[in-house]
Amino acid sequence: MRQYIFRRICVILNKLGMMDLSVMEKLAINNFLRHLRIDCGLKKEVIVEMINYAKQKKLSFITYLIHAKKIDSNYLAQLLAKEFLLTFIDLDTVDPSQLPIHLINENLLQQYQILPLWQDNEKLGLAMVDPSHQVAIDDVRFSTGLILEYIVVEAKQLTLMLGKLRNQSTILNQTSCKLDLSVGSKSRTEDVNIPPIPLNNTTEDEVAIINYVYQLLLYAIARNASDVHLEPYQEHLEIRFRIDGLLYVMVVLPKYLIQRIITRLKIMSQLDIAERRVPQDGRFRIQDAKGRDVDCRLSTCPTIYGEKLVIRILDSNKMLLEIDKLGMNEVQKYEFLQALNSPHGMILVTGPTGSGKTITLYTALNFLKKSTVNISSVENPVEIILPGINQVNVNSAVGLNFSCVLRAFLRQDPDIIMVGEMRDQETAEIGIKAAQTGHLVLSTLHTNSAAESLIRLANMGIPTYNIAASVHLIVAQRLVRRLCIDCKVEDKLPEKVLYKLGLIDDEKNKIKIFSSRGCSKCTDGYRGRTGIFEILTLTDEIRKLILQENSALEISLLARKTGMQTLYLSALSKLKQGEISLLEMKRVTKD
């Protein structure tokens, strides 16, 4: 009875990762030897001889039995699990791509015939063929710093699994070497100087993963990608780049690389590599081919095939943040600057996700930035680091939301306040109040047109008299792809199409419309993006309509009569100038 209780305590201690197997060895070895005599028919003299031989070779008795192959390996593994009170696992049921093998040096895996099966916070499940190998256990515990839970596996299966992983490591190195990072004929991988990366006890395949991920990010930066999507599927990992607003498949990798690449990126972002059940967000910084710092924002999301990662590349080196570069025409630029030069009031930038609102806001802040003014911004999260601005990240976990930060700003003697988004009534009310009390407030809303933003504020519970009194200007915008100047070709359009575009007879003979063709310097005939804008300045007439609670359509019609250029007309203007194609115009505008 005492022996049974002691064995149960040992099982519990192992589950808690607190079991030193040497404690169990004396208990297990006698029963183990008894099974060898009874079940396997080995005489006591033969067993003693084998024990002595193992000692001469400086091997444990169990390791000697495995190497000698005198007993069926599957029977031996299950017997060891039973006598050492450990779990037995069939490795054929284990997915190699999900193993956290990056945690242990490959040399240790081969030397000790061990394999990490899972990691749960500070605990590591370690597969072994010889659970009495205390040296192996000590080395793994020292190298990982984790609490170990021991699992017994069959020697043949473990050897096959380790061989598979070794072969995959070789393929990984070949895959990394084959990654083509050339853009045009000017930038090639051999010209890229990779900065040294500190390595701690890494194997060759880990170095290959590190280099591969770094080269992949360099390639994304060189291709002017705004986002990198890593999407796991049943049999492969698909990597897509968002270039000029559209996604393109760049690389398809085998399934076994999924977890290793994802783990590397999570380590770079200082995320919990063991947490795969909930989304996580992080940031990291790398150096591009010219040695300049590039900020990257990473987000994870659990899918049925594993974690999907999206990396937002925030390359401030390519963000000129100049009003002339936004794409506004002269009238729009004049109205925008007039509003920015106001001492107080609210300026709203509206549009769907990915329409360039953040760039427009930061361009405005860069224009307003002076040593004589106090500018503060709150975002979720901060996307562009701008020196001279007091930037705050929202942290809802500790109650630091938009409204909380806005209240704090108002006690900090601000001149200009930027709010990442007017998300709720409370934030909007504080923003409106700030605009009415001598502060210039800039923010965004998710609406399709400038006039709809006014209705959105009213629907959030803001009184129309406060909206009319505080809002000065609304900018609705979209991003359109620019035609590549090196390969664009003139497009002969049918007269029906020209009439639909509103081109009169005198005009249609003079205008040249171009379409995309594609060359080595661009992506599908497009290179870069520009903005199209709809700028609504709140005149006295517009304010009267707001106070009368008129619809967005009525406000928009009045604004057009007084000279407001819609998104469609802004796109049409760029089409006439040969800057964008008709297909791109139709893709972005619906009029």
Coordinates of C-alpha atoms in Angstrom, one line a residue, residues 47-489:
I47 CA 20.9 -9.5 -16.9
V48 CA 23.8 -9.0 -14.4
E49 CA 26.3 -9.5 -17.2
M50 CA 24.5 -6.9 -19.3
I51 CA 24.4 -4.4 -16.4
N52 CA 28.2 -4.8 -15.9
Y53 CA 28.8 -4.4 -19.6
A54 CA 26.7 -1.2 -19.7
K55 CA 28.8 0.2 -16.8
Q56 CA 32.0 -0.5 -18.6
K57 CA 30.7 1.4 -21.7
K58 CA 29.5 4.2 -19.4
L59 CA 25.9 3.7 -20.5
S60 CA 22.7 3.3 -18.5
F61 CA 21.3 -0.2 -18.5
I62 CA 18.2 1.0 -20.4
T63 CA 20.3 2.8 -23.1
Y64 CA 22.3 -0.4 -23.5
L65 CA 19.1 -2.5 -23.9
I66 CA 17.9 -0.1 -26.6
H67 CA 21.1 -0.2 -28.5
A68 CA 21.5 -4.0 -28.1
K69 CA 18.0 -4.5 -29.7
K70 CA 17.5 -7.7 -27.6
I71 CA 13.9 -6.7 -26.7
D72 CA 11.1 -5.3 -28.9
S73 CA 11.4 -1.5 -28.8
N74 CA 7.7 -0.9 -28.6
Y75 CA 7.3 -3.4 -25.7
L76 CA 10.4 -1.9 -24.0
A77 CA 9.0 1.7 -24.3
Q78 CA 5.6 0.8 -22.8
L79 CA 7.2 -1.2 -20.0
L80 CA 9.4 1.8 -19.1
A81 CA 6.4 4.1 -19.1
K82 CA 4.6 1.7 -16.8
E83 CA 7.4 1.2 -14.3
F84 CA 8.5 4.8 -14.3
L85 CA 4.9 6.0 -14.0
L86 CA 5.2 8.1 -17.1
T87 CA 3.0 8.7 -20.2
F88 CA 3.7 6.7 -23.4
I89 CA 3.0 8.4 -26.7
D90 CA 2.9 7.0 -30.2
L91 CA 5.0 9.4 -32.3
D92 CA 3.1 8.5 -35.5
T93 CA 0.2 10.6 -34.0
V94 CA 2.4 13.7 -33.6
D95 CA 2.6 16.4 -36.2
P96 CA 6.3 17.3 -36.7
S97 CA 5.4 20.9 -37.8
Q98 CA 3.9 21.6 -34.4
L99 CA 7.0 20.6 -32.3
P100 CA 8.8 23.4 -30.5
I101 CA 12.2 22.1 -31.6
H102 CA 13.7 25.6 -31.6
L103 CA 13.9 25.3 -27.8
I104 CA 16.6 22.7 -27.8
N105 CA 19.9 22.5 -29.7
E106 CA 19.7 20.0 -32.5
N107 CA 23.0 18.4 -31.4
L108 CA 21.4 17.7 -28.0
L109 CA 18.3 16.1 -29.7
Q110 CA 20.5 13.7 -31.7
Q111 CA 23.0 13.0 -28.8
Y112 CA 20.4 12.2 -26.2
Q113 CA 17.6 10.9 -28.5
I114 CA 15.1 13.3 -27.1
L115 CA 12.4 15.5 -28.6
P116 CA 10.4 18.4 -27.2
L117 CA 6.7 17.7 -27.8
W118 CA 4.9 20.8 -26.5
Q119 CA 5.4 23.9 -24.4
D120 CA 2.8 25.3 -22.0
N121 CA 4.1 28.5 -20.4
E122 CA 7.1 27.5 -18.3
K123 CA 6.6 23.7 -18.8
L124 CA 8.1 21.6 -21.5
G125 CA 6.9 18.1 -22.5
L126 CA 10.1 16.1 -23.3
A127 CA 10.0 12.8 -25.2
M128 CA 12.7 10.3 -24.2
V129 CA 13.6 6.7 -24.9
D130 CA 15.6 6.4 -21.7
P131 CA 13.8 8.1 -18.7
S132 CA 16.8 7.2 -16.5
H133 CA 19.2 9.4 -18.5
Q134 CA 19.8 12.1 -15.8
V135 CA 22.6 13.8 -17.7
A136 CA 20.3 14.5 -20.7
I137 CA 17.6 15.8 -18.3
D138 CA 20.0 18.1 -16.6
D139 CA 21.4 19.5 -19.9
V140 CA 17.9 20.2 -21.3
R141 CA 16.7 21.8 -18.0
F142 CA 19.8 24.0 -18.0
S143 CA 19.6 25.0 -21.7
T144 CA 15.9 25.8 -21.7
G145 CA 15.3 27.0 -18.2
L146 CA 11.9 25.2 -18.3
I147 CA 10.2 22.8 -16.0
L148 CA 10.2 19.3 -17.6
E149 CA 7.4 16.7 -17.9
Y150 CA 8.8 13.4 -19.1
I151 CA 7.2 11.2 -21.8
V152 CA 8.4 7.8 -23.1
V153 CA 8.4 7.0 -26.8
E154 CA 9.6 4.1 -28.9
A155 CA 13.3 4.3 -30.0
K156 CA 12.6 3.4 -33.7
Q157 CA 9.9 6.1 -34.0
L158 CA 12.1 8.7 -32.4
T159 CA 15.0 7.9 -34.6
L160 CA 12.8 8.3 -37.7
M161 CA 11.3 11.5 -36.4
L162 CA 14.8 13.0 -35.7
G163 CA 15.9 12.0 -39.2
K164 CA 12.9 13.7 -40.7
L165 CA 13.6 16.9 -38.8
R166 CA 17.3 16.8 -39.9
N167 CA 16.3 16.4 -43.6
Q168 CA 13.8 19.3 -43.2
S169 CA 16.6 21.4 -41.8
T170 CA 18.6 20.8 -44.9
I171 CA 15.7 21.6 -47.2
L172 CA 15.1 24.8 -45.1
N173 CA 18.7 26.0 -45.8
Q174 CA 18.1 25.3 -49.5
T175 CA 14.8 27.2 -49.4
S176 CA 16.4 30.1 -47.7
C177 CA 19.2 30.3 -50.3
K178 CA 16.7 30.2 -53.2
L179 CA 14.7 33.1 -52.0
D180 CA 15.0 35.7 -54.8
L181 CA 15.1 39.2 -53.4
S182 CA 15.9 41.0 -56.6
V183 CA 13.9 44.1 -57.5
G184 CA 14.6 45.2 -61.1
S185 CA 18.3 45.0 -61.7
K186 CA 19.6 47.3 -59.0
S187 CA 18.9 45.5 -55.7
R188 CA 20.0 41.9 -55.2
T189 CA 20.5 39.8 -52.1
E190 CA 24.3 39.6 -52.5
D191 CA 24.3 43.4 -52.0
V192 CA 22.4 43.3 -48.8
N193 CA 24.5 43.6 -45.6
I194 CA 22.6 41.6 -42.9
P195 CA 23.4 43.1 -39.5
P196 CA 24.7 40.6 -36.9
I197 CA 21.9 38.8 -35.0
P198 CA 22.8 37.7 -31.4
L199 CA 22.4 33.9 -31.3
N200 CA 22.1 31.8 -28.1
N201 CA 22.7 28.1 -28.5
T202 CA 21.1 28.0 -32.0
T203 CA 21.4 25.3 -34.5
E204 CA 22.1 25.7 -38.3
D205 CA 18.4 25.4 -39.1
E206 CA 17.6 28.1 -36.6
V207 CA 20.1 30.4 -38.2
A208 CA 18.5 29.6 -41.6
I209 CA 15.1 30.5 -40.2
I210 CA 16.4 33.8 -38.8
N211 CA 18.1 34.7 -42.1
Y212 CA 15.0 33.6 -44.1
V213 CA 12.7 35.8 -42.1
Y214 CA 15.0 38.7 -42.3
Q215 CA 15.5 38.4 -46.1
L216 CA 11.7 38.1 -46.5
L217 CA 11.2 41.3 -44.6
L218 CA 13.9 43.0 -46.6
Y219 CA 12.2 41.9 -49.8
A220 CA 8.9 43.3 -48.6
I221 CA 10.5 46.6 -47.8
A222 CA 12.2 46.7 -51.2
R223 CA 8.9 45.9 -53.0
N224 CA 7.2 48.8 -51.1
A225 CA 4.8 46.4 -49.4
S226 CA 2.6 47.9 -46.7
D227 CA 1.7 44.5 -45.2
V228 CA 3.0 40.9 -45.1
H229 CA 0.4 38.2 -44.6
L230 CA 1.6 34.7 -43.4
E231 CA -1.4 32.4 -43.8
P232 CA -1.2 28.7 -42.7
Y233 CA -3.3 26.2 -44.7
Q234 CA -3.7 22.4 -44.4
E235 CA -0.6 21.6 -46.5
H236 CA 1.4 24.8 -46.8
L237 CA 2.2 28.3 -45.7
E238 CA 1.2 31.1 -48.1
I239 CA 3.0 34.4 -47.8
R240 CA 1.4 37.4 -49.5
F241 CA 2.5 41.0 -49.8
R242 CA 0.1 43.9 -50.0
I243 CA 1.6 46.2 -52.7
D244 CA -0.2 49.4 -53.7
G245 CA -3.4 48.2 -51.9
L246 CA -3.7 44.7 -53.4
L247 CA -2.4 41.3 -52.2
Y248 CA 0.0 39.2 -54.2
V249 CA 1.2 35.7 -53.4
M250 CA 5.0 35.9 -53.1
V251 CA 6.1 32.6 -51.5
V252 CA 4.5 29.2 -50.8
L253 CA 6.4 27.1 -48.2
P254 CA 5.9 23.5 -47.0
K255 CA 3.8 22.8 -43.9
Y256 CA 6.7 21.9 -41.6
L257 CA 8.1 25.5 -41.8
I258 CA 4.9 27.1 -40.5
Q259 CA 5.5 27.0 -36.8
R260 CA 9.2 27.7 -37.0
I261 CA 8.7 30.9 -39.0
I262 CA 5.8 32.1 -36.9
T263 CA 7.8 31.4 -33.7
R264 CA 10.7 33.4 -35.0
L265 CA 8.5 36.4 -35.7
K266 CA 6.8 36.2 -32.4
I267 CA 10.1 36.1 -30.6
M268 CA 11.1 39.3 -32.6
S269 CA 7.9 40.9 -31.5
Q270 CA 8.4 39.8 -27.8
L271 CA 5.1 37.8 -27.8
D272 CA 4.3 34.6 -25.9
I273 CA 5.3 31.9 -28.3
A274 CA 3.4 29.3 -26.3
E275 CA 0.1 31.2 -26.6
R276 CA -1.8 30.2 -29.8
R277 CA -5.4 30.4 -28.6
V278 CA -5.9 34.2 -28.5
P279 CA -4.8 37.1 -30.7
Q280 CA -1.6 39.0 -29.8
D281 CA -0.1 42.3 -30.9
G282 CA 3.6 43.3 -30.9
R283 CA 6.2 45.5 -32.5
F284 CA 9.8 45.1 -33.7
R285 CA 12.4 47.1 -35.6
I286 CA 14.7 45.9 -38.3
Q287 CA 17.3 47.6 -40.5
D288 CA 16.7 47.8 -44.3
A289 CA 19.3 47.2 -47.0
K290 CA 20.7 50.8 -46.5
G291 CA 21.0 50.4 -42.7
R292 CA 18.0 52.5 -41.9
D293 CA 15.5 51.5 -39.1
V294 CA 12.1 50.3 -40.2
D295 CA 9.3 49.8 -37.6
C296 CA 7.0 46.7 -38.0
R297 CA 3.8 46.0 -36.2
L298 CA 2.7 42.3 -35.9
S299 CA -0.6 40.9 -35.1
T300 CA -1.6 37.2 -34.7
C301 CA -5.0 35.5 -35.1
P302 CA -5.8 31.8 -34.4
T303 CA -7.2 30.0 -37.5
I304 CA -8.2 26.4 -37.9
Y305 CA -4.8 25.6 -39.4
G306 CA -2.7 27.6 -37.0
E307 CA -1.9 31.2 -36.3
K308 CA -2.2 33.8 -39.1
L309 CA 0.3 36.6 -38.9
V310 CA 0.1 40.1 -40.4
I311 CA 3.0 42.4 -40.4
R312 CA 2.4 46.1 -41.0
I313 CA 5.5 47.7 -42.3
L314 CA 5.8 51.3 -41.2
D315 CA 8.7 52.6 -43.2
S316 CA 9.0 56.2 -42.1
N317 CA 12.0 56.6 -44.5
K318 CA 9.6 56.5 -47.4
M319 CA 6.9 58.6 -45.7
L320 CA 7.6 62.2 -46.9
L321 CA 4.7 63.7 -44.9
E322 CA 4.5 66.6 -47.2
I323 CA 1.1 68.1 -48.2
D324 CA 2.2 68.5 -51.8
K325 CA 2.7 64.7 -51.9
L326 CA -0.8 63.7 -50.8
G327 CA -2.4 64.1 -54.2
M328 CA -4.7 67.1 -53.5
N329 CA -5.4 69.6 -56.3
E330 CA -4.6 73.3 -55.7
V331 CA -8.2 74.2 -54.5
Q332 CA -8.3 71.2 -52.1
K333 CA -4.8 72.0 -50.8
Y334 CA -5.8 75.6 -50.2
E335 CA -8.9 74.6 -48.2
F336 CA -6.9 72.0 -46.2
L337 CA -4.2 74.6 -45.3
Q338 CA -6.8 77.2 -44.3
A339 CA -8.4 74.7 -41.8
L340 CA -5.0 73.7 -40.4
N341 CA -4.1 77.4 -39.8
S342 CA -7.3 77.8 -37.7
P343 CA -6.5 78.4 -34.0
H344 CA -9.3 76.0 -33.0
G345 CA -12.0 73.7 -34.4
M346 CA -12.2 70.1 -35.6
I347 CA -10.8 68.6 -38.7
L348 CA -12.0 65.1 -39.6
V349 CA -10.5 62.6 -42.1
T350 CA -12.8 59.9 -43.2
G351 CA -12.6 56.7 -45.3
P352 CA -12.4 52.9 -45.0
T353 CA -9.5 51.0 -43.5
G354 CA -6.4 51.4 -45.7
S355 CA -7.5 54.6 -47.4
G356 CA -4.5 56.6 -46.1
K357 CA -6.2 58.5 -43.3
T358 CA -3.2 58.1 -40.9
I359 CA -0.7 59.5 -43.5
T360 CA -3.0 62.5 -44.0
L361 CA -3.2 63.2 -40.3
Y362 CA 0.5 62.8 -39.7
T363 CA 1.2 65.0 -42.7
A364 CA -1.0 67.7 -41.1
L365 CA 0.8 67.2 -37.7
N366 CA 4.2 67.5 -39.5
F367 CA 3.0 70.8 -41.0
L368 CA 1.8 72.1 -37.7
K369 CA 4.8 71.0 -35.7
K370 CA 6.7 73.9 -34.2
S371 CA 8.6 74.6 -31.0
T372 CA 6.0 77.1 -30.0
V373 CA 3.0 74.7 -29.9
N374 CA 2.2 71.7 -27.8
I375 CA 0.9 68.8 -29.9
S376 CA -0.4 65.5 -28.4
S377 CA -1.8 62.4 -30.1
V378 CA -3.5 59.3 -28.9
E379 CA -3.8 56.2 -31.1
N380 CA -4.5 52.4 -30.9
P381 CA -1.6 51.8 -31.6
V382 CA 0.8 54.6 -32.6
E383 CA 1.7 53.9 -36.2
I384 CA 4.2 56.5 -37.1
I385 CA 6.8 57.9 -34.6
L386 CA 7.0 61.6 -35.2
P387 CA 9.6 63.6 -33.1
G388 CA 8.2 66.7 -31.4
I389 CA 4.8 65.1 -30.8
N390 CA 3.6 63.7 -27.5
Q391 CA 2.3 60.3 -28.6
V392 CA 0.3 58.0 -26.4
N393 CA -0.7 54.3 -27.0
V394 CA -4.2 53.2 -25.9
N395 CA -4.0 50.4 -23.3
S396 CA -7.5 49.2 -22.5
A397 CA -6.1 46.5 -20.2
V398 CA -5.3 49.2 -17.6
G399 CA -8.3 51.5 -18.5
L400 CA -6.2 53.8 -20.7
N401 CA -8.8 54.4 -23.5
F402 CA -9.3 57.3 -25.9
S403 CA -11.6 59.3 -23.6
C404 CA -9.3 58.8 -20.6
V405 CA -6.2 60.1 -22.5
L406 CA -8.2 63.0 -24.0
R407 CA -9.2 64.2 -20.5
A408 CA -5.5 64.0 -19.5
F409 CA -4.5 66.0 -22.6
L410 CA -6.9 68.8 -21.6
R411 CA -5.0 69.2 -18.4
Q412 CA -1.7 69.3 -20.2
D413 CA -2.0 72.8 -21.8
P414 CA -2.4 71.5 -25.4
D415 CA -2.6 73.5 -28.5
I416 CA -3.3 70.7 -31.0
I417 CA -4.8 67.3 -30.3
M418 CA -4.9 64.3 -32.6
V419 CA -7.3 61.4 -31.8
G420 CA -6.7 58.2 -33.8
E421 CA -10.4 57.6 -34.1
M422 CA -13.7 58.9 -32.8
R423 CA -15.0 55.5 -31.7
D424 CA -17.7 56.3 -29.2
Q425 CA -20.0 59.1 -27.9
E426 CA -17.7 59.9 -24.9
T427 CA -14.6 60.4 -27.0
A428 CA -16.5 62.5 -29.6
E429 CA -18.0 64.7 -26.8
I430 CA -14.6 65.4 -25.3
G431 CA -13.2 66.1 -28.8
I432 CA -16.0 68.5 -29.6
K433 CA -15.6 70.2 -26.2
A434 CA -11.8 70.6 -26.9
A435 CA -12.5 72.1 -30.3
Q436 CA -14.9 74.6 -28.8
T437 CA -12.5 75.7 -26.1
G438 CA -9.6 76.9 -28.1
H439 CA -7.9 73.7 -29.3
L440 CA -7.4 72.4 -32.8
V441 CA -8.6 68.8 -32.9
L442 CA -7.8 66.3 -35.7
S443 CA -9.4 62.8 -35.9
T444 CA -10.8 60.1 -38.2
L445 CA -14.1 58.4 -38.8
H446 CA -15.1 55.4 -40.8
T447 CA -17.6 56.7 -43.3
N448 CA -17.9 56.6 -47.1
S449 CA -18.2 60.3 -47.8
A450 CA -17.5 63.7 -46.1
A451 CA -21.2 64.5 -45.6
E452 CA -21.9 61.1 -43.9
S453 CA -19.5 62.0 -41.1
L454 CA -21.8 64.8 -39.9
I455 CA -24.7 62.3 -39.7
R456 CA -22.4 59.8 -38.0
L457 CA -21.6 62.3 -35.2
A458 CA -25.3 63.1 -34.8
N459 CA -26.0 59.3 -34.5
M460 CA -23.4 59.1 -31.8
G461 CA -25.5 61.5 -29.7
I462 CA -23.6 64.7 -30.4
P463 CA -26.1 67.6 -30.6
T464 CA -26.3 69.2 -34.0
Y465 CA -25.6 72.7 -32.7
N466 CA -22.2 71.4 -31.3
I467 CA -21.4 69.7 -34.6
A468 CA -22.1 72.9 -36.6
A469 CA -20.1 75.0 -34.2
S470 CA -17.0 72.9 -33.9
V471 CA -16.4 71.0 -37.1
H472 CA -14.5 73.2 -39.7
L473 CA -13.5 70.7 -42.4
I474 CA -14.0 67.1 -43.4
V475 CA -11.7 65.2 -45.7
A476 CA -13.0 62.0 -47.4
Q477 CA -10.3 60.1 -49.2
R478 CA -9.2 56.9 -51.0
L479 CA -5.9 55.6 -52.3
V480 CA -5.5 54.8 -56.0
R481 CA -2.6 53.0 -57.8
R482 CA -0.5 55.2 -60.0
L483 CA 0.3 54.0 -63.5
C484 CA 4.0 53.1 -64.0
I485 CA 5.5 55.9 -66.1
D486 CA 7.9 53.5 -67.7
C487 CA 5.4 51.1 -69.3
K488 CA 1.9 52.8 -69.4
V489 CA 0.3 52.7 -72.8

